[in-house]
PDB file of C-alpha atoms in Angstrom:
ATOM      1  CA  UNK A   1      -4.850  -2.135 -59.984  1.00 39.00           C
ATOM      2  CA  UNK A   2      -3.545  -5.139 -61.798  1.00 42.00           C
ATOM      3  CA  UNK A   3      -5.727  -7.910 -63.159  1.00 42.00           C
ATOM      4  CA  UNK A   4      -4.695 -10.193 -60.338  1.00 40.00           C
ATOM      5  CA  UNK A   5      -5.853  -7.816 -57.611  1.00 40.00           C
ATOM      6  CA  UNK A   6      -9.546  -8.647 -57.784  1.00 39.00           C
ATOM      7  CA  UNK A   7     -11.211 -11.903 -58.737  1.00 39.00           C
ATOM      8  CA  UNK A   8     -14.767 -11.609 -60.000  1.00 40.00           C
ATOM      9  CA  UNK A   9     -15.199 -15.383 -60.311  1.00 43.00           C
ATOM     10  CA  UNK A  10     -14.819 -16.212 -56.628  1.00 43.00           C
ATOM     11  CA  UNK A  11     -17.093 -15.159 -53.820  1.00 42.00           C
ATOM     12  CA  UNK A  12     -15.356 -13.704 -50.742  1.00 43.00           C
ATOM     13  CA  UNK A  13     -17.075 -16.487 -48.799  1.00 44.00           C
ATOM     14  CA  UNK A  14     -15.405 -19.169 -50.970  1.00 47.00           C
ATOM     15  CA  UNK A  15     -11.799 -18.053 -50.496  1.00 46.00           C
ATOM     16  CA  UNK A  16      -9.614 -17.461 -47.480  1.00 48.00           C
ATOM     17  CA  UNK A  17     -11.773 -19.313 -44.953  1.00 52.00           C
ATOM     18  CA  UNK A  18     -11.549 -17.808 -41.465  1.00 55.00           C
ATOM     19  CA  UNK A  19      -9.039 -15.157 -42.631  1.00 54.00           C
ATOM     20  CA  UNK A  20      -9.824 -11.575 -41.647  1.00 54.00           C
ATOM     21  CA  UNK A  21     -10.067  -9.067 -44.479  1.00 53.00           C
ATOM     22  CA  UNK A  22      -7.291  -6.538 -44.161  1.00 58.00           C
ATOM     23  CA  UNK A  23      -8.163  -2.917 -44.771  1.00 53.00           C
ATOM     24  CA  UNK A  24      -5.590  -1.156 -46.957  1.00 56.00           C
ATOM     25  CA  UNK A  25      -3.444   1.388 -45.140  1.00 65.00           C
ATOM     26  CA  UNK A  26      -4.498   4.999 -45.581  1.00 78.00           C
ATOM     27  CA  UNK A  27      -1.149   6.280 -46.831  1.00 85.00           C
ATOM     28  CA  UNK A  28      -0.288   9.946 -47.373  1.00 87.00           C
ATOM     29  CA  UNK A  29      -0.373  10.737 -51.096  1.00 92.00           C
ATOM     30  CA  UNK A  30       3.120  12.210 -51.042  1.00 92.00           C
ATOM     31  CA  UNK A  31       4.437   9.015 -49.437  1.00 94.00           C
ATOM     32  CA  UNK A  32       2.680   6.898 -52.092  1.00 94.00           C
ATOM     33  CA  UNK A  33       4.310   9.032 -54.794  1.00 92.00           C
ATOM     34  CA  UNK A  34       7.692   8.648 -53.105  1.00 93.00           C
ATOM     35  CA  UNK A  35       7.219   4.870 -52.895  1.00 93.00           C
ATOM     36  CA  UNK A  36       6.228   4.541 -56.547  1.00 92.00           C
ATOM     37  CA  UNK A  37       9.177   6.672 -57.644  1.00 89.00           C
ATOM     38  CA  UNK A  38      11.793   4.956 -55.500  1.00 91.00           C
ATOM     39  CA  UNK A  39      10.815   1.326 -54.938  1.00 92.00           C
ATOM     40  CA  UNK A  40      12.667   0.006 -58.007  1.00 89.00           C
ATOM     41  CA  UNK A  41      15.849   1.795 -56.989  1.00 89.00           C
ATOM     42  CA  UNK A  42      15.533   0.656 -53.348  1.00 93.00           C
ATOM     43  CA  UNK A  43      15.081  -2.958 -54.451  1.00 92.00           C
ATOM     44  CA  UNK A  44      18.045  -2.809 -56.864  1.00 88.00           C
ATOM     45  CA  UNK A  45      20.255  -1.229 -54.210  1.00 88.00           C
ATOM     46  CA  UNK A  46      19.275  -3.810 -51.586  1.00 91.00           C
ATOM     47  CA  UNK A  47      19.596  -6.746 -53.983  1.00 88.00           C
ATOM     48  CA  UNK A  48      23.090  -5.822 -55.088  1.00 85.00           C
ATOM     49  CA  UNK A  49      24.182  -5.939 -51.436  1.00 86.00           C
ATOM     50  CA  UNK A  50      22.063  -8.831 -50.185  1.00 89.00           C
ATOM     51  CA  UNK A  51      22.374 -11.117 -53.203  1.00 85.00           C
ATOM     52  CA  UNK A  52      18.757 -12.324 -53.377  1.00 87.00           C
ATOM     53  CA  UNK A  53      15.639 -10.535 -54.571  1.00 88.00           C
ATOM     54  CA  UNK A  54      13.452 -12.111 -51.863  1.00 93.00           C
ATOM     55  CA  UNK A  55      15.767 -10.937 -49.074  1.00 94.00           C
ATOM     56  CA  UNK A  56      15.965  -7.504 -50.690  1.00 93.00           C
ATOM     57  CA  UNK A  57      12.160  -7.284 -50.790  1.00 95.00           C
ATOM     58  CA  UNK A  58      11.932  -8.139 -47.089  1.00 96.00           C
ATOM     59  CA  UNK A  59      14.497  -5.508 -46.137  1.00 96.00           C
ATOM     60  CA  UNK A  60      13.000  -2.841 -48.404  1.00 97.00           C
ATOM     61  CA  UNK A  61       9.531  -3.532 -46.969  1.00 96.00           C
ATOM     62  CA  UNK A  62      10.907  -2.829 -43.477  1.00 97.00           C
ATOM     63  CA  UNK A  63      12.766   0.237 -44.751  1.00 97.00           C
ATOM     64  CA  UNK A  64       9.607   1.722 -46.259  1.00 96.00           C
ATOM     65  CA  UNK A  65       7.702   1.012 -43.030  1.00 95.00           C
ATOM     66  CA  UNK A  66      10.424   2.858 -41.117  1.00 96.00           C
ATOM     67  CA  UNK A  67      10.237   5.758 -43.570  1.00 96.00           C
ATOM     68  CA  UNK A  68       6.438   5.821 -43.281  1.00 95.00           C
ATOM     69  CA  UNK A  69       6.621   5.891 -39.472  1.00 94.00           C
ATOM     70  CA  UNK A  70       8.789   9.016 -39.557  1.00 93.00           C
ATOM     71  CA  UNK A  71       7.348  10.486 -42.763  1.00 94.00           C
ATOM     72  CA  UNK A  72       6.119  13.824 -41.396  1.00 93.00           C
ATOM     73  CA  UNK A  73       9.358  14.392 -39.506  1.00 93.00           C
ATOM     74  CA  UNK A  74      11.406  13.516 -42.600  1.00 91.00           C
ATOM     75  CA  UNK A  75       9.433  16.049 -44.643  1.00 91.00           C
ATOM     76  CA  UNK A  76      10.060  18.767 -42.060  1.00 91.00           C
ATOM     77  CA  UNK A  77      13.793  18.043 -41.859  1.00 89.00           C
ATOM     78  CA  UNK A  78      14.266  18.563 -45.582  1.00 78.00           C
ATOM     79  CA  UNK A  79      16.835  16.717 -47.729  1.00 82.00           C
ATOM     80  CA  UNK A  80      14.323  13.859 -48.069  1.00 88.00           C
ATOM     81  CA  UNK A  81      16.393  11.929 -50.614  1.00 86.00           C
ATOM     82  CA  UNK A  82      19.480  11.832 -48.404  1.00 83.00           C
ATOM     83  CA  UNK A  83      17.478  11.015 -45.271  1.00 89.00           C
ATOM     84  CA  UNK A  84      15.659   8.090 -46.888  1.00 92.00           C
ATOM     85  CA  UNK A  85      18.827   6.816 -48.566  1.00 88.00           C
ATOM     86  CA  UNK A  86      20.399   6.730 -45.100  1.00 88.00           C
ATOM     87  CA  UNK A  87      17.442   4.642 -43.838  1.00 94.00           C
ATOM     88  CA  UNK A  88      17.921   2.224 -46.763  1.00 93.00           C
ATOM     89  CA  UNK A  89      21.651   1.984 -46.139  1.00 89.00           C
ATOM     90  CA  UNK A  90      21.069   1.276 -42.421  1.00 92.00           C
ATOM     91  CA  UNK A  91      18.460  -1.377 -43.223  1.00 95.00           C
ATOM     92  CA  UNK A  92      20.785  -3.206 -45.616  1.00 93.00           C
ATOM     93  CA  UNK A  93      23.722  -2.929 -43.195  1.00 91.00           C
ATOM     94  CA  UNK A  94      21.629  -4.284 -40.295  1.00 94.00           C
ATOM     95  CA  UNK A  95      20.603  -7.309 -42.360  1.00 95.00           C
ATOM     96  CA  UNK A  96      24.182  -8.032 -43.432  1.00 91.00           C
ATOM     97  CA  UNK A  97      25.369  -7.752 -39.826  1.00 92.00           C
ATOM     98  CA  UNK A  98      22.522 -10.014 -38.650  1.00 94.00           C
ATOM     99  CA  UNK A  99      23.483 -12.584 -41.299  1.00 91.00           C
ATOM    100  CA  UNK A 100      27.171 -12.199 -40.439  1.00 91.00           C
ATOM    101  CA  UNK A 101      28.289 -11.824 -44.042  1.00 85.00           C
ATOM    102  CA  UNK A 102      29.820  -9.284 -46.427  1.00 79.00           C
ATOM    103  CA  UNK A 103      27.803  -7.550 -49.162  1.00 79.00           C
ATOM    104  CA  UNK A 104      26.869  -9.889 -51.992  1.00 74.00           C
ATOM    105  CA  UNK A 105      28.568  -7.789 -54.640  1.00 68.00           C
ATOM    106  CA  UNK A 106      31.850  -9.162 -53.335  1.00 57.00           C
ATOM    107  CA  UNK A 107      30.786 -12.700 -54.238  1.00 56.00           C
ATOM    108  CA  UNK A 108      28.114 -12.652 -56.978  1.00 58.00           C
ATOM    109  CA  UNK A 109      29.215 -13.438 -60.526  1.00 57.00           C
ATOM    110  CA  UNK A 110      27.506 -10.627 -62.477  1.00 59.00           C
ATOM    111  CA  UNK A 111      28.574  -8.045 -59.912  1.00 59.00           C
ATOM    112  CA  UNK A 112      32.115  -9.410 -59.916  1.00 60.00           C
ATOM    113  CA  UNK A 113      32.083  -8.880 -63.704  1.00 65.00           C
ATOM    114  CA  UNK A 114      31.098  -5.231 -63.228  1.00 66.00           C
ATOM    115  CA  UNK A 115      33.772  -4.836 -60.573  1.00 63.00           C
ATOM    116  CA  UNK A 116      36.233  -6.172 -63.150  1.00 65.00           C
ATOM    117  CA  UNK A 117      35.244  -3.233 -65.364  1.00 66.00           C
ATOM    118  CA  UNK A 118      35.820  -0.811 -62.479  1.00 66.00           C
ATOM    119  CA  UNK A 119      39.183  -2.478 -61.898  1.00 63.00           C
ATOM    120  CA  UNK A 120      40.195  -1.935 -65.511  1.00 64.00           C
ATOM    121  CA  UNK A 121      39.103   1.719 -65.329  1.00 63.00           C
ATOM    122  CA  UNK A 122      41.374   2.075 -62.312  1.00 61.00           C
ATOM    123  CA  UNK A 123      44.178   0.423 -64.324  1.00 55.00           C
ATOM    124  CA  UNK A 124      44.549  -2.571 -62.011  1.00 51.00           C
ATOM    125  CA  UNK A 125      46.412  -5.274 -63.889  1.00 45.00           C
ATOM    126  CA  UNK A 126      46.421  -8.096 -61.351  1.00 44.00           C
ATOM    127  CA  UNK A 127      43.905  -9.335 -58.776  1.00 48.00           C
ATOM    128  CA  UNK A 128      41.205  -7.150 -57.254  1.00 52.00           C
ATOM    129  CA  UNK A 129      43.807  -6.301 -54.610  1.00 58.00           C
ATOM    130  CA  UNK A 130      41.368  -5.017 -52.009  1.00 73.00           C
ATOM    131  CA  UNK A 131      39.018  -3.222 -54.411  1.00 76.00           C
ATOM    132  CA  UNK A 132      35.926  -4.714 -52.776  1.00 73.00           C
ATOM    133  CA  UNK A 133      37.026  -3.630 -49.325  1.00 76.00           C
ATOM    134  CA  UNK A 134      38.094  -0.201 -50.596  1.00 83.00           C
ATOM    135  CA  UNK A 135      34.636   0.409 -52.098  1.00 83.00           C
ATOM    136  CA  UNK A 136      33.045  -0.483 -48.765  1.00 80.00           C
ATOM    137  CA  UNK A 137      35.238   2.072 -47.001  1.00 85.00           C
ATOM    138  CA  UNK A 138      34.173   5.011 -49.186  1.00 87.00           C
ATOM    139  CA  UNK A 139      32.127   7.818 -47.620  1.00 88.00           C
ATOM    140  CA  UNK A 140      28.385   7.269 -48.106  1.00 83.00           C
ATOM    141  CA  UNK A 141      27.818   9.531 -51.124  1.00 87.00           C
ATOM    142  CA  UNK A 142      30.929   8.364 -52.941  1.00 90.00           C
ATOM    143  CA  UNK A 143      30.077   4.737 -52.168  1.00 87.00           C
ATOM    144  CA  UNK A 144      26.511   5.196 -53.455  1.00 87.00           C
ATOM    145  CA  UNK A 145      27.607   6.855 -56.703  1.00 90.00           C
ATOM    146  CA  UNK A 146      30.285   4.200 -57.374  1.00 89.00           C
ATOM    147  CA  UNK A 147      27.817   1.359 -56.711  1.00 85.00           C
ATOM    148  CA  UNK A 148      24.964   2.869 -58.742  1.00 86.00           C
ATOM    149  CA  UNK A 149      27.121   4.012 -61.655  1.00 87.00           C
ATOM    150  CA  UNK A 150      29.620   1.172 -61.990  1.00 82.00           C
ATOM    151  CA  UNK A 151      27.813  -1.838 -60.525  1.00 79.00           C
ATOM    152  CA  UNK A 152      24.179  -1.147 -61.416  1.00 81.00           C
ATOM    153  CA  UNK A 153      24.976   0.871 -64.541  1.00 83.00           C
ATOM    154  CA  UNK A 154      22.668   3.790 -63.682  1.00 88.00           C
ATOM    155  CA  UNK A 155      23.230   6.954 -65.744  1.00 92.00           C
ATOM    156  CA  UNK A 156      24.207  10.168 -63.966  1.00 94.00           C
ATOM    157  CA  UNK A 157      20.793  11.810 -64.309  1.00 92.00           C
ATOM    158  CA  UNK A 158      19.037   8.849 -62.726  1.00 88.00           C
ATOM    159  CA  UNK A 159      21.526   8.730 -59.861  1.00 89.00           C
ATOM    160  CA  UNK A 160      21.059  12.473 -59.362  1.00 90.00           C
ATOM    161  CA  UNK A 161      17.287  12.063 -59.152  1.00 85.00           C
ATOM    162  CA  UNK A 162      17.476   9.238 -56.623  1.00 83.00           C
ATOM    163  CA  UNK A 163      20.081  10.972 -54.483  1.00 83.00           C
ATOM    164  CA  UNK A 164      18.436  14.389 -54.724  1.00 82.00           C
ATOM    165  CA  UNK A 165      21.629  15.920 -56.114  1.00 88.00           C
ATOM    166  CA  UNK A 166      22.622  17.987 -59.118  1.00 93.00           C
ATOM    167  CA  UNK A 167      24.195  15.798 -61.853  1.00 95.00           C
ATOM    168  CA  UNK A 168      27.437  17.780 -61.496  1.00 96.00           C
ATOM    169  CA  UNK A 169      27.499  16.905 -57.793  1.00 96.00           C
ATOM    170  CA  UNK A 170      27.030  13.228 -58.676  1.00 95.00           C
ATOM    171  CA  UNK A 171      29.984  13.469 -61.080  1.00 96.00           C
ATOM    172  CA  UNK A 172      32.010  15.184 -58.348  1.00 96.00           C
ATOM    173  CA  UNK A 173      31.333  12.342 -55.875  1.00 95.00           C
ATOM    174  CA  UNK A 174      32.115   9.814 -58.614  1.00 94.00           C
ATOM    175  CA  UNK A 175      35.481  11.472 -59.313  1.00 94.00           C
ATOM    176  CA  UNK A 176      36.280  11.753 -55.609  1.00 95.00           C
ATOM    177  CA  UNK A 177      35.306   8.122 -55.048  1.00 93.00           C
ATOM    178  CA  UNK A 178      37.567   6.916 -57.862  1.00 89.00           C
ATOM    179  CA  UNK A 179      40.376   9.155 -56.619  1.00 91.00           C
ATOM    180  CA  UNK A 180      40.005   7.765 -53.092  1.00 92.00           C
ATOM    181  CA  UNK A 181      40.022   4.193 -54.465  1.00 87.00           C
ATOM    182  CA  UNK A 182      43.143   4.955 -56.481  1.00 85.00           C
ATOM    183  CA  UNK A 183      44.932   6.298 -53.386  1.00 88.00           C
ATOM    184  CA  UNK A 184      43.683   3.451 -51.189  1.00 86.00           C
ATOM    185  CA  UNK A 185      44.946   0.897 -53.735  1.00 82.00           C
ATOM    186  CA  UNK A 186      48.292   2.708 -54.245  1.00 82.00           C
ATOM    187  CA  UNK A 187      47.708   3.285 -57.953  1.00 79.00           C
ATOM    188  CA  UNK A 188      49.513   6.019 -59.918  1.00 78.00           C
ATOM    189  CA  UNK A 189      47.587   9.183 -60.707  1.00 76.00           C
ATOM    190  CA  UNK A 190      46.255   9.491 -64.240  1.00 68.00           C
ATOM    191  CA  UNK A 191      48.146  11.934 -66.409  1.00 61.00           C
ATOM    192  CA  UNK A 192      47.143  13.781 -69.539  1.00 53.00           C
ATOM    193  CA  UNK A 193      43.450  12.930 -69.244  1.00 53.00           C
ATOM    194  CA  UNK A 194      40.748  15.602 -69.189  1.00 50.00           C
ATOM    195  CA  UNK A 195      39.038  16.128 -65.838  1.00 49.00           C
ATOM    196  CA  UNK A 196      35.611  16.805 -67.328  1.00 48.00           C
ATOM    197  CA  UNK A 197      33.068  14.009 -66.863  1.00 48.00           C
ATOM    198  CA  UNK A 198      31.074  12.892 -69.897  1.00 44.00           C
ATOM    199  CA  UNK A 199      27.293  13.049 -70.081  1.00 47.00           C
ATOM    200  CA  UNK A 200      26.681  16.412 -68.428  1.00 42.00           C
TER     201      UNK A 200
END
């Protein structure tokens, strides 16, 4: 509990007149652990798409409620990381569709700067030339790795933990994503460069 959670100077009768006291939810311990381990990542992922922390918090709150509602079923299905990532992705997509707008990373300054770095890695010398749209068209795992690695700057091991994948699998999806972007953007294949990813 943080210092701001309980006030010892104010009587319950003096604050919140006529407001019912809400009993905390009795959450499963494994769900609480999942929440504590993933909430930062969920918020970062949502914010990079939605553009505002407040909007991201609202969406992530709904996403965690959805996960909580189906928690036991999710545990039985296995592949918890992928299942919950899919719930997050759907929640963000629903909000963008409801707002009738593209993901914020196509318009926000800091994200545009990171996309510039991706562009230079892909050896694009002129305008973005459809890079934003091409990233959006990637398959889910490739999209997630490209966004987390190149836009949020997450290291491979952290991405692997959040996605529930082996680091080598994360590198594989990263390579495939970049290869797909290169093909989609009609860029020449790299020659004479080692295929091995750094940081394994």
